[in-house]
XYZ file of C-alpha atoms in Angstrom:
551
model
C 10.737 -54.432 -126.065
C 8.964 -54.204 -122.794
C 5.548 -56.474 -122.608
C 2.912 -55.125 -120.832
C 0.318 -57.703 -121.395
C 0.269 -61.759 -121.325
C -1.854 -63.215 -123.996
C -2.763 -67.210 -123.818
C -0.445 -67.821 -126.358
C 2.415 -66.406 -124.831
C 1.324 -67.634 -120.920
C 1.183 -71.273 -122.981
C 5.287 -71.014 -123.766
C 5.893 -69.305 -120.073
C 4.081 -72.677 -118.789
C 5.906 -75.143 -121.215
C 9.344 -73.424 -120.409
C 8.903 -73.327 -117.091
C 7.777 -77.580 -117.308
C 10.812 -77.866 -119.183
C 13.730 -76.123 -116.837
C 12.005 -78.088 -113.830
C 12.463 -81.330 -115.762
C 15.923 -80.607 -116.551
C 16.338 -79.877 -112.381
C 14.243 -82.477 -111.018
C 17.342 -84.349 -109.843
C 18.278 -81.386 -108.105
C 15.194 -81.266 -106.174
C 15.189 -84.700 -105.623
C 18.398 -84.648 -103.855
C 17.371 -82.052 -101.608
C 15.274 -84.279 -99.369
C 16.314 -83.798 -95.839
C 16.195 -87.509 -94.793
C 19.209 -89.647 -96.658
C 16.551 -92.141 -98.120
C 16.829 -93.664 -101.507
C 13.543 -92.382 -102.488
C 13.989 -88.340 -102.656
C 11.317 -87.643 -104.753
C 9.704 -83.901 -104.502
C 11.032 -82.899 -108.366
C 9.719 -86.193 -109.691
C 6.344 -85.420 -108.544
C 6.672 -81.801 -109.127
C 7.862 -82.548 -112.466
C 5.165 -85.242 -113.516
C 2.530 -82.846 -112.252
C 3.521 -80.058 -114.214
C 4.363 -81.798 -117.126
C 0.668 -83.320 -116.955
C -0.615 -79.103 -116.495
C 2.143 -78.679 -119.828
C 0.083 -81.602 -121.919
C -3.041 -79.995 -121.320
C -1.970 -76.402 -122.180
C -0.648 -77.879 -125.394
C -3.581 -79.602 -126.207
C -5.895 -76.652 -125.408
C -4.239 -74.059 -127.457
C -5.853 -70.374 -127.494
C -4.904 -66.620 -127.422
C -7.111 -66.150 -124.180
C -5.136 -66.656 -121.233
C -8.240 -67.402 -119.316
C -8.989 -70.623 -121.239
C -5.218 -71.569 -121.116
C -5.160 -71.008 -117.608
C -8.501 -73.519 -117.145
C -6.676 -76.011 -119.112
C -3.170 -75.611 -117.264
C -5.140 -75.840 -113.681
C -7.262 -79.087 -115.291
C -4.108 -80.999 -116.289
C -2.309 -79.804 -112.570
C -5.191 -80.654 -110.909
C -5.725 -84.326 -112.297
C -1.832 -84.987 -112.473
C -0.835 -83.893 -109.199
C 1.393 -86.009 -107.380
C 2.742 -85.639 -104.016
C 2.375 -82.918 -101.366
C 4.502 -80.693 -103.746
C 2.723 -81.217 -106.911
C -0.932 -80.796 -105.272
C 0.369 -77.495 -103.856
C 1.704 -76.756 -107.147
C -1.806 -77.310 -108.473
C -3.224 -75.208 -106.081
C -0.816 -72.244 -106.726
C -1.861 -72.269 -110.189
C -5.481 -73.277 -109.759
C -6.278 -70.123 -107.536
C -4.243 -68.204 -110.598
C -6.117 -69.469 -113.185
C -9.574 -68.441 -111.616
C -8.269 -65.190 -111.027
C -7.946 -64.626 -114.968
C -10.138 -67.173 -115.796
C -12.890 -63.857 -117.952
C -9.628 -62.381 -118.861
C -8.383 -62.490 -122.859
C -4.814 -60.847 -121.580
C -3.462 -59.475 -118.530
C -1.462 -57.074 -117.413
C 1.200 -56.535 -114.558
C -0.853 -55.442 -112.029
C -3.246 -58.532 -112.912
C -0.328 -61.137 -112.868
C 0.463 -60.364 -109.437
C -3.140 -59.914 -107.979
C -3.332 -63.940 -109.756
C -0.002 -64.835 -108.249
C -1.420 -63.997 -104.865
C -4.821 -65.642 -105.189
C -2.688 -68.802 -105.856
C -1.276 -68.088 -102.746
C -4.607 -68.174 -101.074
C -5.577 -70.914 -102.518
C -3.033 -72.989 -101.852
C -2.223 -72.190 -97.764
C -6.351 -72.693 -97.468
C -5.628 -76.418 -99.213
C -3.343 -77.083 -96.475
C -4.429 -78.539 -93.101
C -1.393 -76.804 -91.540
C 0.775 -75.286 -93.594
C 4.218 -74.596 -92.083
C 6.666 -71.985 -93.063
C 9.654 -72.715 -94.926
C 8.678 -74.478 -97.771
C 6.906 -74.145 -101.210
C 4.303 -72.041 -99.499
C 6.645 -69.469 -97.796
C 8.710 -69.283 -101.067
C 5.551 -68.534 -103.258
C 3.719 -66.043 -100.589
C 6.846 -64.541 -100.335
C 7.564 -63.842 -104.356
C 3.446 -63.144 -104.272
C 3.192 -60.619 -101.912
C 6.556 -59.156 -103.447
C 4.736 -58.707 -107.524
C 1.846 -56.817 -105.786
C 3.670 -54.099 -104.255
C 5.640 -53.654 -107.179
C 3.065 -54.227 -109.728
C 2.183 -50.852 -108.944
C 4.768 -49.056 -110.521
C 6.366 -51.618 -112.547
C 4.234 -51.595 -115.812
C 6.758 -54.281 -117.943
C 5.655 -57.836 -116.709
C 9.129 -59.414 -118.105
C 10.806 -56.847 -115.231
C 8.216 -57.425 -112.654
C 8.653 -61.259 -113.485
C 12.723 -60.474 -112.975
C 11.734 -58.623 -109.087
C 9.519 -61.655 -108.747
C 12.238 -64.296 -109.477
C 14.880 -62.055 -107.127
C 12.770 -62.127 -104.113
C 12.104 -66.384 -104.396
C 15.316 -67.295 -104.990
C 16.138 -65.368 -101.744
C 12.927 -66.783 -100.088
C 14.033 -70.151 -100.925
C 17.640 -69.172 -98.903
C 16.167 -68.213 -95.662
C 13.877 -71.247 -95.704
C 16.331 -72.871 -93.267
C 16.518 -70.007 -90.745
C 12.101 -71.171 -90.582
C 12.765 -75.141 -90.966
C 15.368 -75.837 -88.391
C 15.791 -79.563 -89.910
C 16.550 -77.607 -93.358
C 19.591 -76.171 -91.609
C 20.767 -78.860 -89.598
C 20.837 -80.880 -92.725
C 22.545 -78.157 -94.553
C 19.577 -77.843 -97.342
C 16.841 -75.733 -98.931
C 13.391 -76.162 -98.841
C 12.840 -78.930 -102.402
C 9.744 -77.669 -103.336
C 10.705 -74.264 -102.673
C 13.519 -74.628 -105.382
C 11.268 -76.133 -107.738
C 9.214 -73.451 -107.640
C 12.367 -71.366 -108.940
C 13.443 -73.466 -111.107
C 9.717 -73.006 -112.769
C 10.053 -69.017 -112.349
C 13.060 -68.841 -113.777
C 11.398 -70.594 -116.928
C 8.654 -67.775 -116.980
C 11.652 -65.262 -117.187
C 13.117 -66.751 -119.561
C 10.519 -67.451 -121.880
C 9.186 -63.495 -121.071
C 12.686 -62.057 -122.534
C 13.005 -64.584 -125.402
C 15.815 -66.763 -124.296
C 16.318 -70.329 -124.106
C 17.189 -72.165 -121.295
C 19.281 -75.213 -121.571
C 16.851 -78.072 -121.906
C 18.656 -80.439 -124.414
C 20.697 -82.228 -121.965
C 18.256 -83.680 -119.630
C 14.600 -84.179 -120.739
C 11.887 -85.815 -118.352
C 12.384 -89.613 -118.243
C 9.774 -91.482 -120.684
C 10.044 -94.196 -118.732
C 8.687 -92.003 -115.296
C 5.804 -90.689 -117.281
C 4.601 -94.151 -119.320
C 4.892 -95.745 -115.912
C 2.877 -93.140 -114.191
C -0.069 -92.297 -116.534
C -0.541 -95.317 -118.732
C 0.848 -98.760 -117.973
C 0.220 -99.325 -114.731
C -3.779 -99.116 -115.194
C -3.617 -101.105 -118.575
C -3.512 -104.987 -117.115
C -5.811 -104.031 -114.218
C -8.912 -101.840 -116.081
C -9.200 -103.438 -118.819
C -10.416 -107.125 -120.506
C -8.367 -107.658 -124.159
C -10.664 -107.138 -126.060
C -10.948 -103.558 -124.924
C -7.820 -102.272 -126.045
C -8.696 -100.023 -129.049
C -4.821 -99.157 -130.111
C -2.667 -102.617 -129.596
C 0.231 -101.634 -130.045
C 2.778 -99.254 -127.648
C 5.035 -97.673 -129.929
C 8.069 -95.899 -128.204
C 10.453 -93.960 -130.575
C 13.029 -91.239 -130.878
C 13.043 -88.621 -133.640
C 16.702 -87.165 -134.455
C 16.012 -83.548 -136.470
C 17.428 -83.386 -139.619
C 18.168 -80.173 -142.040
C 16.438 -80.369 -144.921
C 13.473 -82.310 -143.410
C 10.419 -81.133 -142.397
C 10.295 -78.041 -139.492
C 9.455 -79.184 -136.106
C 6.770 -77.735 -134.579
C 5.772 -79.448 -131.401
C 1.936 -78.545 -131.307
C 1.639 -79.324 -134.642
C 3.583 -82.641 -134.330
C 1.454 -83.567 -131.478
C -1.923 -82.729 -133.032
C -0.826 -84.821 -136.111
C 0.233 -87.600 -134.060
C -2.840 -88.284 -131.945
C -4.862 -88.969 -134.866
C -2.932 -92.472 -134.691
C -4.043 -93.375 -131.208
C -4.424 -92.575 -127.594
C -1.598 -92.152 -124.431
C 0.246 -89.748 -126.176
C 3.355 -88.578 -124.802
C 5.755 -85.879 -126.647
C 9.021 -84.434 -124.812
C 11.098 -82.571 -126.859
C 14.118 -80.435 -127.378
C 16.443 -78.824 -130.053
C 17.702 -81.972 -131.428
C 15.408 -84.801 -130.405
C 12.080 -85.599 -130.006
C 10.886 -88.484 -127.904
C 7.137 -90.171 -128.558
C 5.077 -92.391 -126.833
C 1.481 -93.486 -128.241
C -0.841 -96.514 -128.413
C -1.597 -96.890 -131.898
C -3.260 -99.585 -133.529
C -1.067 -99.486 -137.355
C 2.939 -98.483 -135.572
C 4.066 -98.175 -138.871
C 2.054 -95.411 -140.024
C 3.138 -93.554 -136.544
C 7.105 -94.158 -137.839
C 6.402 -93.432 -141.336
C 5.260 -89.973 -139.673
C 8.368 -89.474 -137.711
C 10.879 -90.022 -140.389
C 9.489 -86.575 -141.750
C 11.509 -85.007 -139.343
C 14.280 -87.111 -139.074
C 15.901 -90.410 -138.528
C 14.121 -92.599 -136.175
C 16.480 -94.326 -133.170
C 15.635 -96.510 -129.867
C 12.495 -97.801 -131.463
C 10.485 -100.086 -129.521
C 6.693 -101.353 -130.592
C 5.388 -104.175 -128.136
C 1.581 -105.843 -128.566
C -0.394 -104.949 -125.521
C -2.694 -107.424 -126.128
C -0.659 -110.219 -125.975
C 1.074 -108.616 -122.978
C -2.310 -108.262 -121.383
C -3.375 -112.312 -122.123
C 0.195 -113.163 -120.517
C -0.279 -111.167 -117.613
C -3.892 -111.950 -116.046
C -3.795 -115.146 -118.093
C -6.971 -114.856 -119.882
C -8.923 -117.301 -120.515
C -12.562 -116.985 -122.904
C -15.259 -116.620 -121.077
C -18.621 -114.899 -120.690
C -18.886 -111.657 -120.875
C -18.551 -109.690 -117.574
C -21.474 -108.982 -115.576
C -21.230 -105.504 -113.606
C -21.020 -106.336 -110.165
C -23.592 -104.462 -107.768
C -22.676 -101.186 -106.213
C -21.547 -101.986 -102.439
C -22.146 -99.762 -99.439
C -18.290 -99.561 -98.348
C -15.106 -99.499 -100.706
C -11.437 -99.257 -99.748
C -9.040 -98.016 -101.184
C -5.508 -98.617 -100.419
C -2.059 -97.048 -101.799
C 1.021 -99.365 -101.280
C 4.326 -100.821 -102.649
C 5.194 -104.213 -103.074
C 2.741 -106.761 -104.356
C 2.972 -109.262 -100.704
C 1.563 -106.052 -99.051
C -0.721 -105.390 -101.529
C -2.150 -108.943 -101.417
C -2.164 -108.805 -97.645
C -4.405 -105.477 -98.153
C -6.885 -107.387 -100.249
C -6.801 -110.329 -97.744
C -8.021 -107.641 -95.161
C -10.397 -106.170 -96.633
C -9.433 -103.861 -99.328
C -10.965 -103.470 -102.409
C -8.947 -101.421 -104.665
C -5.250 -101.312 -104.346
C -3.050 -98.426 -105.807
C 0.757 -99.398 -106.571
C 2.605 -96.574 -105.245
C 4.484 -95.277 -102.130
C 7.547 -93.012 -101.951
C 9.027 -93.876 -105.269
C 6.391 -93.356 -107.383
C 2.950 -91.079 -105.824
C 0.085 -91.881 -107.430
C -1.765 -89.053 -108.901
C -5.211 -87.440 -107.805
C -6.260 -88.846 -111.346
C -5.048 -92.375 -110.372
C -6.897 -92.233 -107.198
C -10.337 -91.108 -108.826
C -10.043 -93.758 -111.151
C -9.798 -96.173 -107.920
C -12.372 -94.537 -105.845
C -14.836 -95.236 -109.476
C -13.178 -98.935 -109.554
C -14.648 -99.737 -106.069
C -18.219 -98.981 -107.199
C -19.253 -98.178 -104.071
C -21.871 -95.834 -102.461
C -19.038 -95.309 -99.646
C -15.376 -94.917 -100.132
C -12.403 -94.886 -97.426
C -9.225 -93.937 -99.032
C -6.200 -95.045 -96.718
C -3.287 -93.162 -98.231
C -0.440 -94.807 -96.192
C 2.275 -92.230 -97.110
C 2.366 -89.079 -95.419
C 3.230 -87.276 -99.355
C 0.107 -89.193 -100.599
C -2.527 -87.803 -98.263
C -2.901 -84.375 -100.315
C -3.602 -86.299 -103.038
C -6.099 -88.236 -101.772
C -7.973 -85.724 -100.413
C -7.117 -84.113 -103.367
C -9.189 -86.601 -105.161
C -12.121 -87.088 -102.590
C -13.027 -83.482 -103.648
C -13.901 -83.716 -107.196
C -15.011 -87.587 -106.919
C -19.151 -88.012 -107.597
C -18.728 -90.323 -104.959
C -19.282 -90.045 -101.115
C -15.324 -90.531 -100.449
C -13.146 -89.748 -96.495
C -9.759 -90.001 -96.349
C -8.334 -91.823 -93.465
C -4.912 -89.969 -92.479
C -2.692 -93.095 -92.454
C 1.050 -92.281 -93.283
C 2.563 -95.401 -92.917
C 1.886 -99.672 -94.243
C 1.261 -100.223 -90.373
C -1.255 -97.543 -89.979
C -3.042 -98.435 -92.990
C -3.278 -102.085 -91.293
C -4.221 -100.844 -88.652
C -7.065 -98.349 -89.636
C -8.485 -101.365 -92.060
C -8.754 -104.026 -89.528
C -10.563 -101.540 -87.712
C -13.359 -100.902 -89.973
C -16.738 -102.655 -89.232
C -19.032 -103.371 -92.720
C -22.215 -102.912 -90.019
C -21.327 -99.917 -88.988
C -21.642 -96.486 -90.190
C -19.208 -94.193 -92.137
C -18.593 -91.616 -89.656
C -18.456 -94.617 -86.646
C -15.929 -96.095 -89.330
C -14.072 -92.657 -89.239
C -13.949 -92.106 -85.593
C -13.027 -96.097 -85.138
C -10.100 -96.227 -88.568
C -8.559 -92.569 -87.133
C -8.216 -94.109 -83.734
C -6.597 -97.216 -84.840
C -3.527 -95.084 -86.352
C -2.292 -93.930 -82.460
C -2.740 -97.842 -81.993
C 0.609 -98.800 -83.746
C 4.051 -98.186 -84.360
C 5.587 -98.057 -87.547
C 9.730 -99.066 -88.656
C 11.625 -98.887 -91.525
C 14.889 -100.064 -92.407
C 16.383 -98.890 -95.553
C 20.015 -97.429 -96.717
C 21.656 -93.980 -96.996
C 22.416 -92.431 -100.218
C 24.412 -89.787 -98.496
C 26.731 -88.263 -95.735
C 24.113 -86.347 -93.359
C 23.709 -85.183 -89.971
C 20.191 -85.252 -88.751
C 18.666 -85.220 -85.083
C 21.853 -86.210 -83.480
C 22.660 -88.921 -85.324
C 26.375 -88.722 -88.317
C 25.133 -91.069 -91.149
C 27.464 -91.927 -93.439
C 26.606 -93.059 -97.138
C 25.247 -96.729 -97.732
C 25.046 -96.886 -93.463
C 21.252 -98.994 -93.113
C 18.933 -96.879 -90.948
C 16.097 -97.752 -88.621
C 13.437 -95.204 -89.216
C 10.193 -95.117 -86.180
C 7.332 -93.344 -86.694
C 9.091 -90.944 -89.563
C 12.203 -90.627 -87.116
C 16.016 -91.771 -87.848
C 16.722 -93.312 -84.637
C 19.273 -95.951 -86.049
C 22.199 -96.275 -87.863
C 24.273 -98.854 -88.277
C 26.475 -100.524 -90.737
C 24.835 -103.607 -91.747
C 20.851 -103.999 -92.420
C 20.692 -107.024 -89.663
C 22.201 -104.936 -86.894
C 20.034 -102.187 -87.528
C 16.625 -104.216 -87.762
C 17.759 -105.474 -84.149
C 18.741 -102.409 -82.902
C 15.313 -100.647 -84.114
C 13.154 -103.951 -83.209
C 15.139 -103.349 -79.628
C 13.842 -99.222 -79.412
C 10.502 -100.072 -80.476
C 9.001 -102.885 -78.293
C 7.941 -102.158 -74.813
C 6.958 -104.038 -72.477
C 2.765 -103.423 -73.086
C 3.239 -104.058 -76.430
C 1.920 -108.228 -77.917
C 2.348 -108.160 -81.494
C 5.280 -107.440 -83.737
C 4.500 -107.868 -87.447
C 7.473 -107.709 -89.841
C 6.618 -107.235 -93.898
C 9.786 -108.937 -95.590
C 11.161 -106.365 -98.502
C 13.132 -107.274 -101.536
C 16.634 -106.277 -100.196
C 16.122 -108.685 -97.174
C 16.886 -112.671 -97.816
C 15.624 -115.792 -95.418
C 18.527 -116.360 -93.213
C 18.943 -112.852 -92.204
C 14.858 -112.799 -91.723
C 15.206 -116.086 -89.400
C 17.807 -114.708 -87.438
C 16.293 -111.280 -86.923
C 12.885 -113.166 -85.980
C 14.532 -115.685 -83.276
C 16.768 -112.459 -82.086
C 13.424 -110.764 -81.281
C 11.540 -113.838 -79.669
C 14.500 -114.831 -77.488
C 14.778 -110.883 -75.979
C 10.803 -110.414 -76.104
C 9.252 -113.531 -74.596
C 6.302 -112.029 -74.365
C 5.712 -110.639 -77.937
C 4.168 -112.518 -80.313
C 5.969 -112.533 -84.233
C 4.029 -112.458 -87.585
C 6.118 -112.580 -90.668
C 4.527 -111.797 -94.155
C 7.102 -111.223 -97.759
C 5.832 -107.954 -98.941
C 8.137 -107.508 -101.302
C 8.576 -104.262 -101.402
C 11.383 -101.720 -103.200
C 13.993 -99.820 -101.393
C 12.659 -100.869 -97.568
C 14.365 -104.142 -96.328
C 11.967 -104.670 -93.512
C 8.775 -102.745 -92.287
C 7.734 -103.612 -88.786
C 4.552 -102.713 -87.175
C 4.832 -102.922 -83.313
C 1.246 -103.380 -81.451
């Protein structure tokens, strides 16, 4: 049966399908980064930012495609992690105001939606570049309208669409030249796809495998709920006390699983709800305050396994060691607020020591989301905010978030620890906020940023063979090193990165780096430079054994 028009409910299960064949293929996408780096992570934020656009579509059901589509760009909007997943949100934010009065739609309306996504997304971009997510969806875009005009089924149009991005996505490396050299598609180009080829699928009622791989729980507790829990709130705040964790096994002869019924049912026991589920299983994540009423509720559908319920309250006293005392007093709004996104809690401190006043955990293994950042930019209570992003796939967040803050909030382009540093030690409390600007964006061109961390594959990249598990020294976003032990390459990228006008080295210690390897690298420096002057903090962060910035 040919359909010819889209209502909300069955946009809702094009949406949910789609979330669900990009969580299966997030790896994929992952591995697809063109640098080596342990810390490929374009499906993880696609993923998490459509899953958070999936939530809200479940939670928001309705036959009128115009509501589902407000709820879809909500959730995408607030989610949104990463350069990939705020395009993403864009895409399907300019989509869902083109059908936002509409109860259904037909073909000719789909595509005329799937280009204004297009439009809204390349005008999000500062400079978009060809070859990626944007070419793959301006290319599928521009392909619906011209055939929406004779093609009146919107499961075959959807089939023409899907055709012409999946070939989109192939000549992305004949536009990316570092796609090609690599030997690679564009990642967020093949996410989008993967999320087509869930619309198709869910237009000609079929299934796509989904029961094999299902979003990690872990990713998405981590991401939208504990992180914030220690930080935002006193004990005696919690409402639900108890994170309850669970898996549901189906069983014949139990009750039917329906997932938006399930859901609606469960959140009546508490808040931070997560559901992912497949054929067979059902996983579930919820603060509740009474856990056993939450189980008792599973085992209607099956046998319970890999339970886990842990008391947040007595996790929170242990953590900020809580002590009773009188009740807070809100602290007076402040002119100037910073906020700062890093990894590793020694850089983090070092931040705060400087000047910072919120600081996001986050970086390359885990982008915060627009959502996260709002929350910050409200934490700060301040009349002015300076968001210093620090990661180059962070910065479309944060301005992301700037937009649809109350607040008076400018994003300070910094796309690197160094930069960040260097932008905040700029800033002047007696100043002004756009003297602040011009002063912060002209302190990023006053510093060079290094990176040593490890390969996780064979590669060829910008002249340089890498082999797998080789340690690379990384300048200014750059693989200029490669060596086979982390010591030699620190010296080797210490060695490329001083000049002789340069005073100040600071190196920020990571986890994977230990003392007498540190001392050695420092004395190797200060016996070659005489001149340059060493600063050594532990910033313990993941994945990066040392980050120097070079001054």
């Amino acid at each position: 049966m040919k359909i010819t028009n889209i209502d909300g409910k069955r946009f809702s299960e094009m949406i949910i399908q789609g979330a669900n064949n990009l969580a299966v293929n997030a790896k994929v996408v992952d591995a697809l980064n063109v640098f080596p780096v342990p810390d490929g992570d374009t499906g993880t934020n696609m993923n998490l930012s459509l899953t958070s656009g999936a939530n809200e579509v479940r939670s928001n059901v309705s036959s009128h495609i115009g509501e589902v589509g407000a709820a879809l760009s909500k959730g995408l909007l607030m989610g949104a992690r990463g350069n990939s997943g705020v395009i993403l949100s864009q895409l399907f934010r300019g989509f869902s105001k083109a059908i936002e009065t509409k109860d259904t739609i037909d073909s000719i309306e789909f595509a005329d939606a799937l280009q204004a996504g297009v439009d809204t997304a390349y005008k999000a971009v500062m400079k978009p570049v060809e070859g990626t997510i944007l070419t793959v969806a301006k290319d599928a875009a521009k392909t619906a309208v011209e055939h929406a005009k004779t093609t009146e089924a919107i499961d075959e149009l959807m089939e023409i669409i899907l055709k012409e991005a999946n070939a989109s996505l192939n000549r992305t490396p004949d536009l990316l030249p570092v796609l090609k050299e690599v030997g690679v598609v564009d990642s967020g180009g093949q996410g989008l796809v993967f999320v087509y080829e869930g619309f198709l699928a869910e237009l000609k009622g079929e299934k796509l495998k989904d029961s094999a791989v299902m979003p990690s729980m872990d990713e998405l507790v981590n991401a939208e709920h504990h992180k914030s829990v220690q930080s935002h709130l006193d004990t005696e705040d919690i409402e639900f006390g108890y994170c309850t964790e669970f898996i549901v096994r189906f069983e014949e002869g139990k009750e039917v699983f329906e997932e938006t019924k399930f859901r609606e049912d469960l959140s009546e026991f508490g808040d931070s709800l997560l559901v992912i589920s497949d054929d067979n299983l059902a996983k579930v994540h919820i603060h509740a305050e009474y856990p056993g009423d939450v189980l008792s509720y599973g085992q209607k559908y099956g046998n319970l396994i890999n339970m886990k319920i842990e008391n947040m309250r007595q996790q929170h006293t242990n953590i900020v060691g809580e002590k009773k005392k009188e009740p807070a007093v809100k602290k007076e709004k402040q002119q100037y607020g910073i906020v700062t996104v890093t990894m590793g809690s020694g850089i983090a401190e070092l931040f705060k020591s400087i000047g910072a006043g919120s600081v996001i955990e986050g970086g390359q293994t885990m982008n915060p989301s627009t959502e996260d950042i709002v929350q910050a930019i409200k934490d700060v209570n301040a009349e002015n905010v300076i968001i210093l992003p620090n990661n180059s796939n962070i910065v479309m967040a944060a301005e992301q978030a700037a937009s649809v803050a109350s607040e008076n909030v400018i994003v300070i382009r910094s796309k690197t620890v160094p930069q960040g540093m260097s932008a905040l030690l700029a800033f002047n409390p007696e100043a002004g906020l756009e003297e602040n600007k011009e002063a912060m964006e002209a302190a990023l061109d006053n510093v060079k940023s290094g990176q040593i961390t490890y390969a996780v594959r064979d590669t060829s990249i910008d002249g340089l063979e890498i082999a797998k598990d080789d340690f690379m020294g990384i300048e200014n976003s750059k693989i200029v090193i490669t060596e086979k032990t982390q010591l030699e390459a620190a010296k080797k990228l210490a060695s490329h990165m001083v000049t002789d006008d340069n005073e100040i080295m600071t190196i920020l210690k990571g986890e994977d780096a230990d003392e007498d390897e540190l001392d050695e690298l420092v004395a190797f420096i200060e016996d070659k430079f005489a001149d340059i002057e060493v600063e050594v903090h532990d910033g313990k962060q993941p994945l990066y054994a040392y980050i120097f910035a070079v001054e």
